[in-house]
Structures are given as C-alpha cells and as structure tokens.
Short mmCIF file of C-alpha atoms in Angstrom, two decimals:
data_model
loop_
_atom_site.label_atom_id
_atom_site.label_comp_id
_atom_site.label_asym_id
_atom_site.label_seq_id
_atom_site.Cartn_x
_atom_site.Cartn_y
_atom_site.Cartn_z
CA MET A 1 178.99 114.97 14.53
CA THR A 2 177.68 118.32 13.36
CA GLY A 3 177.03 121.16 15.79
CA ALA A 4 173.28 120.81 15.36
CA MET A 5 173.38 117.09 16.14
CA PHE A 6 175.61 117.74 19.14
CA PHE A 7 173.09 120.21 20.59
CA LEU A 8 170.21 117.87 19.75
CA CYS A 9 171.96 115.11 21.75
CA ILE A 10 172.44 117.47 24.72
CA SER A 11 168.80 118.50 24.54
CA MET A 12 167.61 114.86 24.40
CA LYS A 13 169.89 113.99 27.29
CA GLY A 14 168.39 116.88 29.27
CA GLU A 15 164.89 115.58 28.64
CA ARG A 16 165.93 112.09 29.71
CA GLN A 17 167.43 113.54 32.89
CA MET A 18 164.16 115.29 33.62
CA GLU A 19 162.35 111.98 33.19
CA ASP A 20 164.87 110.24 35.45
CA LYS A 21 164.34 112.96 38.06
CA LYS A 22 160.61 112.31 38.03
CA MET A 23 161.16 108.60 38.47
CA GLU A 24 163.62 109.12 41.28
CA ASP A 25 161.26 111.42 43.13
CA LYS A 26 158.57 108.79 42.84
CA GLN A 27 160.95 106.16 44.17
CA ILE A 28 161.89 108.36 47.12
CA VAL A 29 158.22 108.98 47.88
CA ASP A 30 157.65 105.20 47.73
CA LEU A 31 160.43 104.79 50.30
CA TYR A 32 158.64 107.19 52.63
CA TRP A 33 155.42 105.28 52.15
CA ALA A 34 157.22 102.04 52.94
CA ARG A 35 158.59 103.75 56.10
CA SER A 36 162.12 103.04 54.92
CA GLU A 37 164.75 105.17 56.66
CA SER A 38 166.73 105.40 53.44
CA ALA A 39 164.01 107.79 52.22
CA ILE A 40 165.62 110.51 54.34
CA SER A 41 169.16 109.86 53.16
CA GLU A 42 168.04 109.68 49.52
CA THR A 43 166.20 112.99 49.93
CA ALA A 44 169.31 114.52 51.47
CA VAL A 45 171.53 113.29 48.65
CA LYS A 46 169.28 114.79 46.04
CA TYR A 47 167.95 117.98 47.57
CA GLU A 48 170.08 119.00 50.56
CA LYS A 49 171.77 121.82 48.61
CA TYR A 50 168.39 123.16 47.48
CA PHE A 51 166.96 123.08 51.00
CA HIS A 52 170.12 124.71 52.35
CA TYR A 53 169.84 127.49 49.79
CA ILE A 54 166.28 128.20 50.92
CA ALA A 55 167.07 127.98 54.66
CA PHE A 56 170.28 129.99 54.47
CA GLY A 57 168.60 132.64 52.30
CA ILE A 58 166.17 133.29 55.13
CA LEU A 59 168.30 132.64 58.21
CA ARG A 60 171.74 133.80 57.07
CA GLU A 61 173.37 131.61 59.72
CA GLU A 62 175.00 128.32 58.89
CA GLU A 63 174.07 126.45 62.09
CA ASP A 64 170.45 127.55 61.96
CA ALA A 65 170.23 126.66 58.29
CA LYS A 66 171.59 123.15 58.96
CA GLU A 67 169.15 122.63 61.80
CA CYS A 68 166.32 123.83 59.61
CA VAL A 69 167.28 121.38 56.84
CA ASN A 70 167.39 118.52 59.37
CA ASP A 71 163.96 119.52 60.63
CA THR A 72 162.75 119.37 57.03
CA TYR A 73 163.57 115.65 56.95
CA LEU A 74 161.59 115.13 60.14
CA GLN A 75 158.63 116.97 58.62
CA ALA A 76 159.02 114.94 55.42
CA TRP A 77 158.75 111.76 57.46
CA LYS A 78 155.61 113.13 59.12
CA ALA A 79 154.11 114.31 55.83
CA MET A 80 154.43 110.96 54.11
CA PRO A 81 152.66 108.51 53.92
CA VAL A 82 149.83 111.01 53.99
CA ASN A 83 150.94 112.84 50.84
CA LYS A 84 152.23 111.61 47.50
CA PRO A 85 153.89 114.75 46.15
CA GLU A 86 154.63 114.92 42.45
CA HIS A 87 157.41 117.47 42.91
CA LEU A 88 159.37 116.47 45.98
CA ASN A 89 161.73 119.45 45.75
CA THR A 90 159.04 122.13 45.96
CA PHE A 91 156.89 120.09 48.34
CA LEU A 92 159.75 119.84 50.84
CA GLY A 93 161.17 123.25 49.86
CA LYS A 94 157.94 124.83 51.10
CA ILE A 95 158.40 123.02 54.40
CA THR A 96 161.99 124.27 54.68
CA ARG A 97 160.86 127.82 53.96
CA ASN A 98 158.13 127.69 56.61
CA LEU A 99 160.50 126.24 59.18
CA ALA A 100 163.09 128.93 58.48
CA LEU A 101 160.48 131.69 58.77
CA ASN A 102 159.30 130.16 62.06
CA THR A 103 162.87 130.29 63.36
CA VAL A 104 163.24 133.95 62.34
CA GLU A 105 159.94 134.86 63.99
CA SER A 106 160.79 132.99 67.16
CA LYS A 107 164.23 134.63 67.35
CA GLN A 108 162.75 138.07 66.81
CA ALA A 109 160.17 137.40 69.50
CA GLN A 110 162.83 136.15 71.94
CA LYS A 111 164.79 139.35 71.40
CA ARG A 112 161.84 141.42 72.53
CA GLY A 113 161.83 141.50 76.34
CA SER A 114 164.17 138.51 76.79
CA GLY A 115 161.39 136.11 75.92
CA GLN A 116 158.97 137.38 78.58
CA VAL A 117 156.93 139.28 76.01
CA VAL A 118 156.37 136.04 74.12
CA LEU A 119 155.27 134.20 77.24
CA VAL A 120 152.94 136.98 78.31
CA LEU A 121 151.43 137.22 74.83
CA GLU A 122 150.84 133.46 74.77
CA GLU A 123 149.17 133.66 78.18
CA LEU A 124 146.98 136.58 77.11
CA ASP A 125 145.98 134.70 73.95
CA GLU A 126 143.73 132.60 76.17
CA CYS A 127 141.61 135.70 76.90
CA LEU A 128 140.93 136.32 73.23
CA PRO A 129 138.03 134.63 71.47
CA GLY A 130 137.81 133.59 67.85
CA ARG A 131 140.90 133.69 65.69
CA ASN A 132 143.06 130.64 66.03
CA HIS A 133 145.52 128.96 63.74
CA VAL A 134 142.80 127.15 61.81
CA GLU A 135 141.02 130.37 60.84
CA GLU A 136 144.31 132.07 60.07
CA GLU A 137 145.21 129.20 57.77
CA VAL A 138 141.93 129.48 55.89
CA GLU A 139 142.56 133.21 55.37
CA GLY A 140 146.12 132.46 54.34
CA LYS A 141 144.89 130.00 51.73
CA LEU A 142 142.55 132.57 50.20
CA LEU A 143 145.44 135.01 50.01
CA THR A 144 147.66 132.38 48.37
CA GLU A 145 144.98 131.67 45.78
CA ALA A 146 144.76 135.40 44.98
CA ILE A 147 148.57 135.63 44.67
CA ASN A 148 148.57 132.60 42.37
CA ARG A 149 146.02 134.24 40.09
CA PHE A 150 148.04 137.45 40.12
CA LEU A 151 151.30 135.66 39.29
CA GLU A 152 149.62 133.80 36.46
CA GLY A 153 148.62 137.09 34.87
CA ILE A 154 152.00 138.84 34.83
CA PRO A 155 154.89 138.28 32.36
CA GLU A 156 157.08 135.25 33.12
CA HIS A 157 160.21 137.35 33.60
CA SER A 158 158.57 139.61 36.20
CA ARG A 159 157.07 136.56 37.89
CA ASN A 160 160.41 134.77 38.15
CA VAL A 161 162.13 137.81 39.62
CA PHE A 162 159.27 138.35 42.07
CA VAL A 163 159.21 134.69 43.17
CA ARG A 164 162.98 134.68 43.48
CA ARG A 165 162.84 137.65 45.82
CA TYR A 166 159.76 136.82 47.88
CA TRP A 167 159.74 133.02 47.87
CA TYR A 168 163.48 132.29 47.93
CA LEU A 169 164.33 135.61 49.60
CA SER A 170 167.35 135.89 47.31
CA PRO A 171 169.41 139.09 47.56
CA VAL A 172 168.77 141.67 44.84
CA LYS A 173 172.44 141.48 43.82
CA GLU A 174 172.20 137.74 43.19
CA ILE A 175 168.98 138.09 41.19
CA ALA A 176 170.57 140.84 39.09
CA GLN A 177 173.58 138.64 38.33
CA GLU A 178 171.56 135.57 37.42
CA TYR A 179 169.10 137.44 35.23
CA GLY A 180 171.75 139.65 33.60
CA MET A 181 170.12 142.83 34.90
CA GLY A 182 171.36 145.85 36.83
CA GLN A 183 170.44 145.96 40.52
CA SER A 184 168.45 149.16 40.04
CA HIS A 185 166.51 147.46 37.24
CA VAL A 186 165.65 144.54 39.55
CA LYS A 187 164.56 146.94 42.32
CA MET A 188 162.40 148.89 39.86
CA LEU A 189 160.80 145.70 38.50
CA LEU A 190 160.08 144.46 42.04
CA MET A 191 158.57 147.80 43.02
CA ARG A 192 156.26 147.81 39.99
CA THR A 193 155.20 144.21 40.63
CA ARG A 194 154.51 144.98 44.31
CA GLN A 195 152.34 147.94 43.27
CA GLN A 196 150.47 145.74 40.79
CA LEU A 197 149.94 143.11 43.48
CA LYS A 198 148.60 145.74 45.87
CA GLN A 199 146.13 146.94 43.23
CA TYR A 200 145.11 143.36 42.47
CA LEU A 201 144.52 142.48 46.13
CA GLU A 202 142.48 145.67 46.59
CA LYS A 203 140.38 144.76 43.57
CA GLU A 204 139.85 141.25 44.98
CA GLY A 205 138.73 142.76 48.29
CA MET A 206 141.62 141.27 50.21
CA LEU A 207 142.99 144.62 51.43
CA MET B 1 146.76 142.27 56.89
CA LYS B 2 150.49 142.47 57.59
CA SER B 3 153.43 142.04 55.25
CA GLN B 4 154.17 138.85 57.19
CA ASP B 5 150.84 137.42 56.02
CA ILE B 6 151.83 138.00 52.39
CA LEU B 7 155.25 136.45 52.97
CA ARG B 8 153.60 133.37 54.50
CA ALA B 9 150.95 133.17 51.78
CA MET B 10 153.68 133.40 49.12
CA GLY B 11 155.09 130.20 50.60
CA GLU B 12 152.23 128.12 49.28
CA ILE B 13 152.17 129.39 45.68
CA ARG B 14 152.07 126.93 42.79
CA ASP B 15 155.00 124.51 42.49
CA GLN B 16 155.44 125.49 38.85
CA PHE B 17 156.22 129.13 39.79
CA ILE B 18 158.76 128.01 42.40
CA GLU B 19 160.47 125.56 40.06
CA THR B 20 160.79 128.03 37.20
CA ALA B 21 162.35 130.68 39.44
CA ALA B 22 164.67 128.25 41.25
CA PRO B 23 168.34 129.31 41.54
CA GLY B 24 170.48 128.12 38.67
CA LYS B 25 167.48 127.55 36.40
CA ARG B 26 168.40 130.57 34.35
CA LYS B 27 171.82 130.85 32.83
CA LYS B 28 173.58 134.13 33.54
CA ARG B 29 173.29 136.49 30.59
CA ASN B 30 176.54 138.21 29.79
CA PHE B 31 176.73 139.44 26.26
CA ARG B 32 180.47 139.93 26.38
CA TYR B 33 180.83 136.17 26.14
CA LEU B 34 178.58 135.76 23.15
CA VAL B 35 181.15 134.92 20.52
CA ALA B 36 181.36 133.10 17.23
CA GLY B 37 180.30 129.45 16.99
CA GLY B 38 183.84 128.11 16.69
CA THR B 39 184.90 129.75 19.96
CA LEU B 40 181.75 128.47 21.67
CA ALA B 41 182.50 124.93 20.54
CA ALA B 42 186.06 125.27 21.86
CA CYS B 43 184.73 126.45 25.22
CA LEU B 44 182.37 123.51 25.36
CA LEU B 45 185.24 121.12 24.71
CA ILE B 46 187.25 122.74 27.52
CA PHE B 47 184.33 122.43 29.93
CA LEU B 48 183.82 118.80 28.96
CA SER B 49 187.53 118.06 29.50
CA ILE B 50 187.48 119.74 32.92
CA GLY B 51 184.40 117.71 33.79
CA ILE B 52 186.08 114.45 32.83
CA ILE B 53 189.28 115.32 34.76
CA TYR B 54 187.27 116.39 37.80
CA ARG B 55 185.19 113.23 37.80
CA THR B 56 188.29 111.04 37.44
CA ALA B 57 190.16 112.82 40.23
CA GLU B 58 187.36 113.23 42.78
CA PRO B 59 185.41 110.42 44.39
CA SER B 60 181.68 110.81 43.91
CA GLN B 61 180.53 113.58 46.17
CA SER B 62 176.98 112.35 46.09
CA ARG B 63 178.06 108.94 47.33
CA LEU B 64 180.03 110.62 50.11
CA GLY B 65 176.96 112.65 51.03
CA LYS B 66 174.81 109.56 50.98
CA GLY B 67 177.09 107.78 53.41
CA GLN B 68 177.02 110.72 55.77
CA ASN B 69 173.31 111.14 55.64
CA GLN B 70 172.53 107.49 56.16
CA GLN B 71 173.70 107.99 59.73
CA MET B 72 170.75 110.29 60.32
CA ALA B 73 168.49 108.79 62.91
CA ASN B 74 164.86 108.13 62.24
CA PRO B 75 163.08 110.28 64.83
CA PHE B 76 160.03 107.99 64.92
CA ILE B 77 160.14 105.24 67.49
CA SER B 78 157.94 102.21 66.96
CA CYS B 79 155.98 101.36 70.09
CA THR B 80 154.12 98.19 70.94
CA THR B 81 151.58 99.86 73.20
CA LEU B 82 150.03 103.28 73.50
CA LYS B 83 151.40 103.53 77.02
CA GLU B 84 154.93 103.10 75.68
CA ALA B 85 154.28 105.85 73.11
CA GLU B 86 152.91 108.13 75.82
CA LYS B 87 156.05 107.61 77.87
CA THR B 88 158.22 108.53 74.86
CA ALA B 89 156.18 111.57 73.88
CA GLY B 90 155.66 112.76 77.43
CA PHE B 91 151.88 113.19 77.20
CA GLU B 92 148.77 111.03 77.11
CA LEU B 93 146.59 110.21 74.13
CA LEU B 94 143.11 108.77 74.08
CA VAL B 95 142.02 107.12 70.82
CA PRO B 96 139.41 104.54 69.79
CA ASP B 97 140.56 100.90 70.05
CA SER B 98 139.71 100.30 66.42
CA CYS B 99 137.93 101.80 63.43
CA GLN B 100 135.72 100.32 60.74
CA GLY B 101 137.71 97.82 58.69
CA SER B 102 140.84 97.92 60.82
CA THR B 103 142.52 94.75 61.97
CA GLY B 104 145.54 96.26 63.71
CA GLN B 105 147.33 99.37 64.84
CA LYS B 106 150.79 100.75 64.27
CA ILE B 107 151.94 103.11 67.00
CA GLU B 108 154.86 105.50 66.61
CA ALA B 109 156.18 108.35 68.75
CA VAL B 110 158.73 111.15 68.53
CA LYS B 111 160.44 111.93 71.83
CA ASN B 112 158.71 114.78 73.65
CA GLN B 113 156.88 115.75 70.47
CA LEU B 114 154.37 113.48 68.85
CA ILE B 115 152.32 110.27 68.92
CA GLN B 116 150.68 108.76 65.87
CA VAL B 117 148.37 105.78 65.72
CA ILE B 118 147.86 104.21 62.30
CA TYR B 119 144.86 101.91 61.88
CA GLN B 120 145.53 99.29 59.23
CA ASP B 121 143.49 96.71 57.37
CA GLY B 122 144.45 93.05 56.91
CA SER B 123 146.83 93.84 54.06
CA GLY B 124 148.66 96.54 56.06
CA LYS B 125 147.07 99.45 54.22
CA THR B 126 146.33 102.59 56.21
CA ILE B 127 142.67 103.24 56.89
CA LEU B 128 143.02 106.02 59.40
CA MET B 129 145.78 107.90 61.18
CA ILE B 130 145.48 109.91 64.37
CA ARG B 131 148.17 112.31 65.55
CA LYS B 132 148.70 114.38 68.65
CA ALA B 133 151.66 116.69 69.10
CA THR B 134 152.82 119.44 71.39
CA GLY B 135 152.28 123.01 70.15
CA SER B 136 149.72 124.53 67.86
CA GLU B 137 151.17 123.94 64.40
CA ASP B 138 149.19 121.89 61.91
CA VAL B 139 150.27 118.33 62.58
CA SER B 140 148.26 116.64 59.83
CA GLY B 141 151.22 116.63 57.48
CA ASP B 142 148.65 116.81 54.70
CA TYR B 143 149.57 119.31 52.02
CA ASN B 144 147.01 118.17 49.47
CA THR B 145 144.55 120.58 47.95
CA TYR B 146 140.94 119.71 48.58
CA ASP B 147 137.74 120.99 46.95
CA GLN B 148 136.14 121.75 50.27
CA GLU B 149 137.39 123.24 53.46
CA THR B 150 135.20 124.20 56.38
CA VAL B 151 135.71 125.16 59.99
CA VAL B 152 133.28 123.72 62.51
CA LYS B 153 133.08 124.81 66.15
CA GLU B 154 132.51 122.07 68.74
CA ASP B 155 132.77 122.91 72.44
CA LYS B 156 134.61 126.17 71.68
CA VAL B 157 137.19 124.32 69.60
CA SER B 158 137.59 125.18 65.90
CA ILE B 159 137.97 122.04 63.83
CA ARG B 160 139.11 122.38 60.25
CA LEU B 161 137.64 119.76 57.92
CA ARG B 162 139.07 119.21 54.46
CA GLY B 163 137.93 116.86 51.74
CA ASN B 164 136.39 116.35 48.33
CA THR B 165 132.69 116.18 47.41
CA ASP B 166 130.73 115.45 50.58
CA THR B 167 133.39 113.57 52.48
CA VAL B 168 136.11 114.59 54.90
CA SER B 169 139.67 113.35 54.40
CA VAL B 170 141.41 115.27 57.15
CA ALA B 171 140.44 117.02 60.34
CA ASP B 172 142.77 119.11 62.48
CA TRP B 173 142.38 121.21 65.57
CA THR B 174 144.25 122.51 68.61
CA LYS B 175 143.28 122.21 72.25
CA ASP B 176 145.05 122.88 75.54
CA GLY B 177 148.48 123.34 73.98
CA TYR B 178 148.29 120.28 71.73
CA ALA B 179 147.67 119.93 68.01
CA TYR B 180 145.54 117.03 66.77
CA ALA B 181 144.87 115.56 63.35
CA ILE B 182 142.86 112.71 61.91
CA GLU B 183 143.73 111.51 58.43
CA ALA B 184 141.39 109.35 56.39
CA GLN B 185 142.70 110.06 52.93
CA ASP B 186 142.08 106.65 51.38
CA HIS B 187 138.81 106.07 53.22
CA PRO B 188 137.19 109.50 53.63
CA LEU B 189 134.44 109.83 56.21
CA ALA B 190 131.14 111.66 56.31
CA GLN B 191 131.37 114.91 58.28
CA LYS B 192 129.22 113.50 61.11
CA GLU B 193 131.43 110.39 61.39
CA MET B 194 134.59 112.51 61.44
CA LEU B 195 133.24 114.80 64.16
CA THR B 196 132.23 111.77 66.26
CA LEU B 197 135.76 110.53 65.92
CA VAL B 198 137.21 113.93 66.81
CA LYS B 199 135.29 113.84 70.10
CA GLN B 200 136.89 110.50 70.98
CA VAL B 201 140.44 111.76 70.54
CA LYS B 202 141.92 113.48 73.60
#
C-alpha cells in the first residue's frame, strides 16, 4: 500500500466513524424516548470523559465534578423525551456546564455570611416586582444570539480559542499547548477578541 | 449586564462552535517533530504496534465503564396514582384528569424533587406533559429553538410561551417556590388553550 492510499484509508475510516457516531447518538436518544434505563449507561460510556472535562474545568474538585456529571444524567432523563438532540455531546455538555456554574455560584453564595446572606436575599426577592427567571432567560437568549453572530464573524482560530476559554473554561496554558501557541499569544488573542465583542455588543445596543 | 451574564449566555452558543473547539479536536502543533516522510511512517507503525499490544493486554475499558454505569439508578419512580407521586415528591400537584385525545396517563416522580404527568393517546404517544418541581429553575427540559417566544403575565405570574407560527409548544413559569412546565411539542396548542391549561395546574 502506498503512503497516499494508507492516508486515504485512514481518512475514509474517520468519516465512517463520524457516521457511526451520529447513528449511535440517535440510538441513545431513542433509548431515552423509550424510557430505557440503558440510555443513561450508554451516555456515560460514550461521553462521561467529555462531561467530566467540562465539569472539572469549572469546579476544579473531583467530587463536585463527579456529582455534576451524575446530575447531567438526571437532567438528560428529564430533557428527553421532550427533545431529540442531533448532537448529544453538546446538548448534554451544555447541561453539564450550567450545572457546574450553578454549583460554583451556590458555593460562592454560601461562603458569604455562612449562607444567611443567601437566605435573606431570597426572602427579600419577594419584595421586588418584575424581573424573574423567565424574563432573565429571554434577555439571556438575546445575548446568546448576539454572541453567536459575533462568533460567526471572527476568524475560526480566534473563535476556537475564545470558545475554549469561555465555554470550556480551559486554562490558558492548556489552550497554548493544544494550539501550539505561547501563553502570552493566547492571552493577547483573548484580550483582542474580548475587546471586539465589547464593541460588537455596544453596536447591537446590548451594553 | 454583568460578566456572569455573558458567561451564562456563552453556554448556549451554537453546537458547531462548541464541537470545533472541543479538547483534543486540534492536534498539538510542534514543529520540532515535523520530519521526513520515512520517519513519520515509522512513527505511525510504532503507534499502531503500541495500540495493538495495549488492546491485547487490557480488557475493554469501555465495557468496564458500561458495567459500572449500568448500576446507576433511574431517579424516576413510576407511580400508579397522583397521590403516590405526591408522597414521593413531597408536594401536591393539581392537573386536569385528561386532555383532548388522551386515553391514559403515565405518572412519574423524583424523590423530593419532581412530578411529571404524561398524557398519552391510544398508541402510547405523548400528547401533553405537565411537570412541577421544587425550585425556580426551568423544568421544561425543552432545549429546542422556537420561532416565537413571549412572556404573558397572569395573576402576577410571568408565563413564558414558546412555539412556532401561532401555536404554543411549551409553557413554563414559577410560583410559590415551585417551577412548572407544560409540554405539547407534538400537539401544539393555541395560546388561549395553553393559558387555560396553565390555570388548571397548581
């Protein structure tokens, strides 16, 4: 076999694997829709490492990360059969990320005033009119749409580095290693992209 | 707007952006290792050999993982009556006895957390699902993108309605420390019908 043929075979195999992945995701989703408990174990077999990477990146504590991943399976069970996600990894990865951020926020809040501040704030919330989680979500969605448009308009390399930092919360050192860049280069790129995002959001009237 | 809002909003960006930037998607670039084709081929052969030896020596890790994970308990408990579900969840739920086209109900509960009532037609297909859970987080479990999204206020409660064209597929709201959701994805309702239903759920 020539070198070219060898690489062609690898490339074809890669494409087949991508196809298989799609099929497997669909099968797992079907299991959720059939309310089969094996849906959870199949999800864990395929994506546990990915979910752990996301959770640990945010929480930086093994126990919390494990708990967060387990909660992801519970949320997956709740989310299907309502949804039929095409990309199970990102669909559930978003859930893992939100759960991990919730944990961080709750821990930070507990630290302030041994939890009493949180309780008092919750009690005082009842005195405030208007803004509730529904309205906040609508605003959040508009912001996400603006960020999507911004990300679409910047070079792929900058976008990947930005998403890696602010979606996966990966350390700068790790991003630098994976992208073959110096850490200062990554920091500079992130700073420029943040400035561009700020300008874009101002232009869109979001800031 | 706070930086936290941006961090949260980033969470819902397009799947394609998340997938492309996923860890391990990009091979590390280290030009010191860019050598002549013959050396590269030799390296590949070494990697392949290691792979074969590793696979022969180690039992399948994925199978091991699968076995471990199959022990994970399903948090949803099937209940025969709503009363049984209320006992499991630790709170009460008031829902309509039936909905248009439904022939039966499937009731499930998560201990101290959630109750869901699924209205099914004769073939077991879901017509409508109603959920109530402790807390204020969105309990709809619906992450679909809809053309329309509106917030309607009824008796000082903000109800978010999402759907396509002139119909509503999902409604969610919070009241008195509980989060509620009604899902009618396969049989969307008119806004008026959905709001009538919302009033019946307590």
